[in-house]
Coordinates of C-alpha atoms in Angstrom, one line a residue:
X1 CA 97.7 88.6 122.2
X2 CA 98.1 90.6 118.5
X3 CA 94.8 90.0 116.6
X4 CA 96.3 87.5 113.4
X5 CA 92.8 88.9 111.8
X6 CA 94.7 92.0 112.1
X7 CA 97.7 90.9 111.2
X8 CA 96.0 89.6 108.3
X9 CA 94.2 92.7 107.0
X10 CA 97.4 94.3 107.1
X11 CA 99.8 92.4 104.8
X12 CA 96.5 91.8 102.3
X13 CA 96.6 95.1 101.1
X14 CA 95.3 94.4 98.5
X15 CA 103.1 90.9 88.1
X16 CA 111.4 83.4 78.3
X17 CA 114.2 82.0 78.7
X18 CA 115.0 79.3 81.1
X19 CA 118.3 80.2 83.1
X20 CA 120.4 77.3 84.9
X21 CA 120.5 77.1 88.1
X22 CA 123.9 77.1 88.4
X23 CA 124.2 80.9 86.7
X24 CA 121.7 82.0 90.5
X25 CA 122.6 83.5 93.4
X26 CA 120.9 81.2 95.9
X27 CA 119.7 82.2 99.5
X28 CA 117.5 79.7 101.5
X29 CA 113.9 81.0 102.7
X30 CA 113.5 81.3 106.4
X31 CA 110.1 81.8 107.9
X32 CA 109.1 84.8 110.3
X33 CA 106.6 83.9 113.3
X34 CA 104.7 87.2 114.2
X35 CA 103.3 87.3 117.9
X36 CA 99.7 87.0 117.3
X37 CA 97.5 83.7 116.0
X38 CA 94.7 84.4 115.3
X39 CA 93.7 84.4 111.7
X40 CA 89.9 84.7 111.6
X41 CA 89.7 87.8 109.4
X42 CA 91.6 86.0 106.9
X43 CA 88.6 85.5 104.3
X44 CA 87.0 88.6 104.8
X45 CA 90.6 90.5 104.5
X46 CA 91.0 88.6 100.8
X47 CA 87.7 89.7 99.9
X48 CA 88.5 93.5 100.7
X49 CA 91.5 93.0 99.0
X50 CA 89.3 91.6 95.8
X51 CA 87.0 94.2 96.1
X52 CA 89.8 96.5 96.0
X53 CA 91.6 95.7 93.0
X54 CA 88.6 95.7 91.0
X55 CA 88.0 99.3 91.7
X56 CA 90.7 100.2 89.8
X57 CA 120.8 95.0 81.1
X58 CA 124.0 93.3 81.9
X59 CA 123.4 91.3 85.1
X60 CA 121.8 87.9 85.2
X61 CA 119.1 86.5 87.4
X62 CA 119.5 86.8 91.3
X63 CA 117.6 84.5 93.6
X64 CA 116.6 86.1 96.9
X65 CA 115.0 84.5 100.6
X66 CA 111.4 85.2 101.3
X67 CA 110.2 84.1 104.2
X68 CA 106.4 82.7 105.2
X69 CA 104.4 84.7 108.0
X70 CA 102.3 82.3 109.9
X71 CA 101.7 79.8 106.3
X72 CA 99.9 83.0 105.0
X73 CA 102.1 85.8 103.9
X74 CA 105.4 85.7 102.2
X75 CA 107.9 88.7 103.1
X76 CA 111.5 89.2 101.9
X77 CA 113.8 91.1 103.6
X78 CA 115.2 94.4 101.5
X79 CA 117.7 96.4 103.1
X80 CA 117.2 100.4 102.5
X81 CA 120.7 103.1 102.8
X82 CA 123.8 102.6 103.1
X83 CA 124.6 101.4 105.4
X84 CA 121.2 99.4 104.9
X85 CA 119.0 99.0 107.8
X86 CA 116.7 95.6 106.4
X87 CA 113.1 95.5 106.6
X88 CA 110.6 92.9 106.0
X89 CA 108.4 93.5 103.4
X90 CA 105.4 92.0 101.6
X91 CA 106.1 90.6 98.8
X92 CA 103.2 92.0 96.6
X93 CA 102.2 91.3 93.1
X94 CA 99.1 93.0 93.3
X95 CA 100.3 96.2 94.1
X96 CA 103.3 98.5 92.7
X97 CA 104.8 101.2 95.9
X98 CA 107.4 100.0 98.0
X99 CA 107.5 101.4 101.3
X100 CA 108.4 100.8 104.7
X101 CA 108.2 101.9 108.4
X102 CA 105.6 99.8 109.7
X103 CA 107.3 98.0 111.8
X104 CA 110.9 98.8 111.7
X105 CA 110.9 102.8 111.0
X106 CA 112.5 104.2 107.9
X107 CA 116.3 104.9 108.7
X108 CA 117.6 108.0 106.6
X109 CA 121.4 108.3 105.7
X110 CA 123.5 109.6 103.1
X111 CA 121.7 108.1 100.0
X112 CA 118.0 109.2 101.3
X113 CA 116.9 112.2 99.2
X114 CA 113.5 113.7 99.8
X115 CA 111.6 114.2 96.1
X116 CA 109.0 117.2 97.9
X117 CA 106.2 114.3 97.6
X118 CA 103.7 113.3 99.4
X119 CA 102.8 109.3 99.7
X120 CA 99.2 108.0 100.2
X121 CA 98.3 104.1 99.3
X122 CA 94.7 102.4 100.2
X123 CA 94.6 99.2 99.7
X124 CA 91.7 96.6 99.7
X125 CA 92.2 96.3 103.8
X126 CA 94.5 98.9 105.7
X127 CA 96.6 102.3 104.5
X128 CA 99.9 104.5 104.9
X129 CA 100.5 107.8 104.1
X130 CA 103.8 109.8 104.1
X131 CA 106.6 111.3 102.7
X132 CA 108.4 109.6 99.3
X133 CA 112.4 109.5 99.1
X134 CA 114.7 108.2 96.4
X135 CA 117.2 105.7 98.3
X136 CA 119.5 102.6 97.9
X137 CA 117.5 99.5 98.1
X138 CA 119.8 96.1 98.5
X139 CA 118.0 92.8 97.6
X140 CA 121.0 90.5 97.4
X141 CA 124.4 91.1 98.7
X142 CA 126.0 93.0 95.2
X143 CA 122.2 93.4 93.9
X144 CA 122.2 97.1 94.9
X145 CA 119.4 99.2 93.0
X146 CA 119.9 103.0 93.4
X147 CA 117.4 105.9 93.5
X148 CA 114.5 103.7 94.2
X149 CA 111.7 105.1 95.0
X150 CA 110.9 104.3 99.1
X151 CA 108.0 105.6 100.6
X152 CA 108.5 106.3 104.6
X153 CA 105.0 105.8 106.3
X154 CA 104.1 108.3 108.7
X155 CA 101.2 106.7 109.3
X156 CA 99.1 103.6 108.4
X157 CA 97.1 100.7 109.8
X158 CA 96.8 97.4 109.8
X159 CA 100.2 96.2 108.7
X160 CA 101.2 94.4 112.3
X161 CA 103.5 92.0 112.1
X162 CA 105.4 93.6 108.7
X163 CA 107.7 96.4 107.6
X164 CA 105.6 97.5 104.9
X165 CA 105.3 96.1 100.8
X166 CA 107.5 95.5 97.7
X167 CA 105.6 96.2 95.3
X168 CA 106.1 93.8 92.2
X169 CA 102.7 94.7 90.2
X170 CA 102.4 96.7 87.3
X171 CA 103.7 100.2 87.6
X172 CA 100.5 101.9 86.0
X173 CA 99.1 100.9 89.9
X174 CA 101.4 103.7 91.2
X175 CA 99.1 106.3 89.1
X176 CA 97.8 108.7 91.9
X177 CA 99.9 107.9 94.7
X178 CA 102.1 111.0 94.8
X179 CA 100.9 114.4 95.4
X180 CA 101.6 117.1 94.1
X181 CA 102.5 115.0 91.4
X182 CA 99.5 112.9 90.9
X183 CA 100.0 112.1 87.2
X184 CA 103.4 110.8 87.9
X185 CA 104.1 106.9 87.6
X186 CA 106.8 105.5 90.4
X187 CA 109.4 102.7 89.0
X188 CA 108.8 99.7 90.3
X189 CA 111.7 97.9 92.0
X190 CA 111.8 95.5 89.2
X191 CA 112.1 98.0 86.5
X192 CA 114.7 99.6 87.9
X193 CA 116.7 96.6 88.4
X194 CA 116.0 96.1 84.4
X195 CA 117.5 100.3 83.4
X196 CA 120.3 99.9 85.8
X197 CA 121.6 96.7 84.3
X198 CA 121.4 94.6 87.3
X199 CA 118.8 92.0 84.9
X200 CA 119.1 91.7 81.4
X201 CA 115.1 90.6 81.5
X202 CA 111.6 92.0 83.6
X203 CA 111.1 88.4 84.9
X204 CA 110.0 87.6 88.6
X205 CA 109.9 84.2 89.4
X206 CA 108.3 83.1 92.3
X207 CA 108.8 79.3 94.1
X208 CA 106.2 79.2 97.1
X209 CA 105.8 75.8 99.0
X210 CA 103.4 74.2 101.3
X211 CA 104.9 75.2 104.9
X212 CA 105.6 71.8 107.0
X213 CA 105.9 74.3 110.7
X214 CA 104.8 77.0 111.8
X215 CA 108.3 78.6 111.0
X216 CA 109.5 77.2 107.2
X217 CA 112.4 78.0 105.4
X218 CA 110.1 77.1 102.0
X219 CA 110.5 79.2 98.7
X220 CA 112.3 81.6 96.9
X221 CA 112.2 84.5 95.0
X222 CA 114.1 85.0 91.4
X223 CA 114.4 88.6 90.0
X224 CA 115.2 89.0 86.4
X225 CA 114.6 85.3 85.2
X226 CA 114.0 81.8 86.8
X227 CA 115.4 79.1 88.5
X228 CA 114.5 75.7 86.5
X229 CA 115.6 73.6 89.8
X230 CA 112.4 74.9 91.2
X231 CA 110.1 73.5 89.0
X232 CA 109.8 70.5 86.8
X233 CA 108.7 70.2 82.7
X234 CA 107.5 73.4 80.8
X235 CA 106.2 76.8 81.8
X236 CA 102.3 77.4 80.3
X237 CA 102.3 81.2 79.9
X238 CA 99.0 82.9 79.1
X239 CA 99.2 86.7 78.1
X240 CA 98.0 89.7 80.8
X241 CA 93.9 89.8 79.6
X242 CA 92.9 92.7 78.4
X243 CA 89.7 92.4 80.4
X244 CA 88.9 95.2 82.8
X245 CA 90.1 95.7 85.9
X246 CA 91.7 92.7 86.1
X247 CA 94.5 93.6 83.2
X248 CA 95.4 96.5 85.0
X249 CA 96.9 93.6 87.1
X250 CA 99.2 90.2 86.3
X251 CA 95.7 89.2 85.0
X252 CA 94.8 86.1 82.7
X253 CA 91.8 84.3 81.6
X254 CA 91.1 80.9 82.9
X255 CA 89.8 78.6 80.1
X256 CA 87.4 76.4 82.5
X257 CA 87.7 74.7 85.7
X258 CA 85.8 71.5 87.0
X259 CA 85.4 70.0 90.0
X260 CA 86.0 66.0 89.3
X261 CA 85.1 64.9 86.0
X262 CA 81.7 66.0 86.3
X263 CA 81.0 69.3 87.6
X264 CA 81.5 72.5 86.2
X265 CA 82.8 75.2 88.3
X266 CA 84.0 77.9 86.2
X267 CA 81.9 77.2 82.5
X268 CA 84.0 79.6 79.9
X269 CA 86.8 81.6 79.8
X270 CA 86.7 84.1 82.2
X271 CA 89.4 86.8 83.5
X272 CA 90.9 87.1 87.2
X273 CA 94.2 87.6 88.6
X274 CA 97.5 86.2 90.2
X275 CA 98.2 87.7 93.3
X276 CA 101.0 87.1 95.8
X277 CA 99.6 89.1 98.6
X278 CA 95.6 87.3 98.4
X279 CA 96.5 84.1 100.7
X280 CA 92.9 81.9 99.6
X281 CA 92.0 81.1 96.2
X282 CA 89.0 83.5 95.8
X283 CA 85.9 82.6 93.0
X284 CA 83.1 84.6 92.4
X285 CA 80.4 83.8 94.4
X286 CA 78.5 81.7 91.9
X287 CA 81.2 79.5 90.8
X288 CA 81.9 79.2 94.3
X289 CA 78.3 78.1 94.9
X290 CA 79.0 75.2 92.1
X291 CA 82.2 74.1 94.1
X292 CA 81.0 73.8 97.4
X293 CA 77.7 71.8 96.0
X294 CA 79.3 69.4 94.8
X295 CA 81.4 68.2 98.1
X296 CA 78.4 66.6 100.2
X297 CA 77.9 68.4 103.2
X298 CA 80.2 71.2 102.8
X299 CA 78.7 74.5 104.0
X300 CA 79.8 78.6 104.7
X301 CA 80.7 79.0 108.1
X302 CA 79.8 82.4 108.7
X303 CA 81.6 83.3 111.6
X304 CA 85.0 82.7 109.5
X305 CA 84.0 82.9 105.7
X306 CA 85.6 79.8 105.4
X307 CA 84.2 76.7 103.7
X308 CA 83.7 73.7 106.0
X309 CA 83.6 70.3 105.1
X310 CA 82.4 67.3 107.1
X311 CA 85.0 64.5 107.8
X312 CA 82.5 61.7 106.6
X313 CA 83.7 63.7 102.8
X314 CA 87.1 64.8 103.5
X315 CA 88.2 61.6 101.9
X316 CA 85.6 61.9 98.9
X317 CA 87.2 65.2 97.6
X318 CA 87.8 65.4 93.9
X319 CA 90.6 66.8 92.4
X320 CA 89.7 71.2 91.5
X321 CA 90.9 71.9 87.9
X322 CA 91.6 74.8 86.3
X323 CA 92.6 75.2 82.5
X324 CA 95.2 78.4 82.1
X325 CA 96.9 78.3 78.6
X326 CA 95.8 74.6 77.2
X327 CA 97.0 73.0 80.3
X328 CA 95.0 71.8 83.8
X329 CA 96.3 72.7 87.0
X330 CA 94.9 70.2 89.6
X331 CA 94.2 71.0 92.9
X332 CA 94.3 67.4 95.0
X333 CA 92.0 67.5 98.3
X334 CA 95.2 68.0 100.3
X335 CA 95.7 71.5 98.2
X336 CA 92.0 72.3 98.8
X337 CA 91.8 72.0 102.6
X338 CA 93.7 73.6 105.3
X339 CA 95.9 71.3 107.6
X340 CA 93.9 70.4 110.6
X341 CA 97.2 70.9 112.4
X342 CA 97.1 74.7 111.7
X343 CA 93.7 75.6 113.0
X344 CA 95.0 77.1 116.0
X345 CA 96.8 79.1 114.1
X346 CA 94.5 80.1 112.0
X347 CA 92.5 80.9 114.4
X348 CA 89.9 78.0 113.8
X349 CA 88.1 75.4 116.0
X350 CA 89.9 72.8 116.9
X351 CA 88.6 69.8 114.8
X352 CA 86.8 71.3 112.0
X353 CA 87.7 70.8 108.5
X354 CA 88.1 74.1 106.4
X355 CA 89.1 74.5 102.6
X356 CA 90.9 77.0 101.4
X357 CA 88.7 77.9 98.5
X358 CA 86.7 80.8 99.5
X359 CA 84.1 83.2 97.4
X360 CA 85.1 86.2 96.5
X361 CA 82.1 88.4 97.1
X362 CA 80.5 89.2 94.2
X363 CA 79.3 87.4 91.3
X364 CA 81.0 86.6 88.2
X365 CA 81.1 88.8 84.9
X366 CA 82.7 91.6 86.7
X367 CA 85.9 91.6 85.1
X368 CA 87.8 90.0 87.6
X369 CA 86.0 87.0 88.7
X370 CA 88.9 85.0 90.4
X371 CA 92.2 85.5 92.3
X372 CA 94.6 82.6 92.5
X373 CA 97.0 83.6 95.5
X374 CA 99.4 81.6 97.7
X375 CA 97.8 78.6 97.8
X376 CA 97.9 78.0 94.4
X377 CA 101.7 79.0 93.9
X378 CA 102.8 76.9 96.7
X379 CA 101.7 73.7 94.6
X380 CA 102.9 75.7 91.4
X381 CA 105.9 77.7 90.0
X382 CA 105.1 81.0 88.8
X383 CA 106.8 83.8 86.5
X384 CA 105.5 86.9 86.0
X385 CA 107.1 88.4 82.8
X386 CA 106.7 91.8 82.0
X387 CA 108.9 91.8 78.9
X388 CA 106.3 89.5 77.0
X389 CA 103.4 90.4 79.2
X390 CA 102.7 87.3 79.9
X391 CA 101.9 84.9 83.3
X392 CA 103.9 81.8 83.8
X393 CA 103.0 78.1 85.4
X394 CA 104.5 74.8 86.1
X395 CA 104.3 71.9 87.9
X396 CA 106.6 71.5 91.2
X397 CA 107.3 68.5 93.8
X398 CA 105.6 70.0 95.7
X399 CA 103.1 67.9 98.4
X400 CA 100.6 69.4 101.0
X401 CA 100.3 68.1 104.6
X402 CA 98.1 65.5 105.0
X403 CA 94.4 66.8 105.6
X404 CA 92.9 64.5 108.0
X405 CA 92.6 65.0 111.8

């Protein structure tokens, strides 16, 4: 059986003006299953993905499927040629080159054309290397971007289960990745979509949702603006920090968060990232200390990184709150624990309950002292505006699966 630690180190390799929803092209979400289950790497693979990324015109919006891997990836499929042959790829916020040939191998026809560069991407778990074309890339049927930079990996590791990453991060990430042109900076999908006229506006919004099965048709993906069915009231934005590392990324500062009404997690404003390809919500290690305190009985488990909490407090979880632009975003106990029902494929005992607030590895004052991934966005909308450089939230509808056994 495929290793889902595996499959998990490979896909976390490891950023306005409201539109109808009537002006989008909608396509439902439908979920992949990949062939392994186990995820036991999972918080380890987050944290190499944290370590990682410290070290360093005319057309409207168009609503595209992304589909969940196992509740802990998100993929969407992007054809490449013409005539395209579709690949699923990571949908990736924290990083900037799109590639493929992971999986499905990179099909060349008329439209490929070899630029003479050389590819090579580390990321916080896993790698590829290869050769970098300019091809057609199709996101929606008549959202056709041309020239895009593709890279074709040769070879890579741990990226089971996916065709490679769309990158969606800022493009300064792509510094370094070509040779012999190592100054040069590769367009992201996203601003080509923008210079070919296909969006009138850098926007990606992003509608994740707590997976009910294994295999969910659950979110959607909006480039060049958002979809206000998805989400309900206003969008907070906060502008990209200028803290280092985490502006080189769609970073913000987080204002506070508390645990309840009494204890303080995070204690001042404090800069970390928003990442769709980091599955947990990662703190730094002493603000995770302060969190899992506070829930009696609630300990590491070593063997998985994952937080354990006893059933005897499951129902005594407070509400996790985190201040981003003047406005708390509440995590319930539901949105803090991982469905009992999903241990198995997580890769988890049985009956234990585990959270999905994990520590990040090093202490805070770092630069980049939290990542709020997937979880996060499945109980709230995201934008990620690069014309205002700015991060957006909302509240959704949005309700997790019961936690208890």
């Amino acid at each position: 059986m495929q290793s889902f630690s595996a499959l998990l180190r490979a896909v976390l390799l490891v950023t306005v003006t409201s539109v109808s929803a009537s002006s989008l092209f909608r396509i439902p979400l439908t979920k992949l299953a990949p062939s392994g289950s186990s995820l036991a790497g999972l918080p380890d693979a987050d944290r190499s993905r944290a370590a990682f990324l410290k070290s360093f015109a005319s057309g409207g919006p168009t609503t595209v499927p992304a589909s969940n891997l196992a509740y802990v990836q998100y993929t969407t499929s992007v054809g490449v040629g013409s005539p395209p042959t579709y690949y699923n790829l990571v949908v990736d916020t924290g990083s900037s080159n799109t590639f493929v040939g992971t999986g499905t191998t990179y099909v060349q026809t008329s439209t490929s054309i070899f630029t003479g560069e050389d590819v090579n991407v580390t990321y916080g778990s896993g790698y590829f290397s290869g050769l970098e074309y300019l091809d057609q890339v199709t996101l929606a049927p008549g959202f056709v971007i041309t020239n895009q930079s593709i890279g074709d990996a040769l070879s890579y590791a741990d990226f089971e289960g996916v065709d490679g990453i769309v990158g969606v991060g800022p493009t300064i990430l792509t510094e370094g990745t070509l040779s012999p042109s190592t100054d040069e900076l590769i367009p992201t999908v996203m601003n080509n979509a923008l210079s070919q006229g296909l969006i009138t506006e850098e926007i990606l919004g992003v509608s994740f949702a707590p997976a009910t099965s294994y295999n969910d048709t659950n979110g959607a993906l909006t480039y060049g603006g958002i979809d206000s069915s998805l989400y309900t009231g206003e969008i907070t934005y906060t502008p990209v920090t200028a803290t280092y590392p985490a502006g080189y990324y769609w970073g913000i500062n987080v204002t506070d968060a508390t645990y309840g009404s009494t204890t303080t997690v995070i204690p001042t404003s404090t800069a970390g990232i928003v990442d769709t390809g980091t599955t947990l919500i990662l703190l730094a290690d002493n603000f995770f200390e302060s969190y899992m305190r506070a829930i009696p009985g609630a300990k590491l488990d070593e063997s998985t990184g994952l937080m354990t909490v006893p059933e005897s407090s499951v129902s005594e979880i407070q509400p996790l709150n985190f201040t981003i632009g003047g406005t708390v975003f509440s995590l319930d106990a539901a949105a803090q624990l991982i469905p009992i029902d999903q241990n198995t494929a997580w890769g988890l005992s049985a009956n234990k309950q585990y959270g999905l607030v994990s520590y990040l590895g090093t202490d805070s004052g770092e630069g980049l002292d939290f990542i709020i991934g997937q979880k996060f966005m499945e109980k709230y909308y995201a934008v990620f505006d690069t014309d205002s450089n700015r991060v957006g939230f909302a509240y959704t509808e949005h309700t997790f699966t019961t936690y208890t056994a």
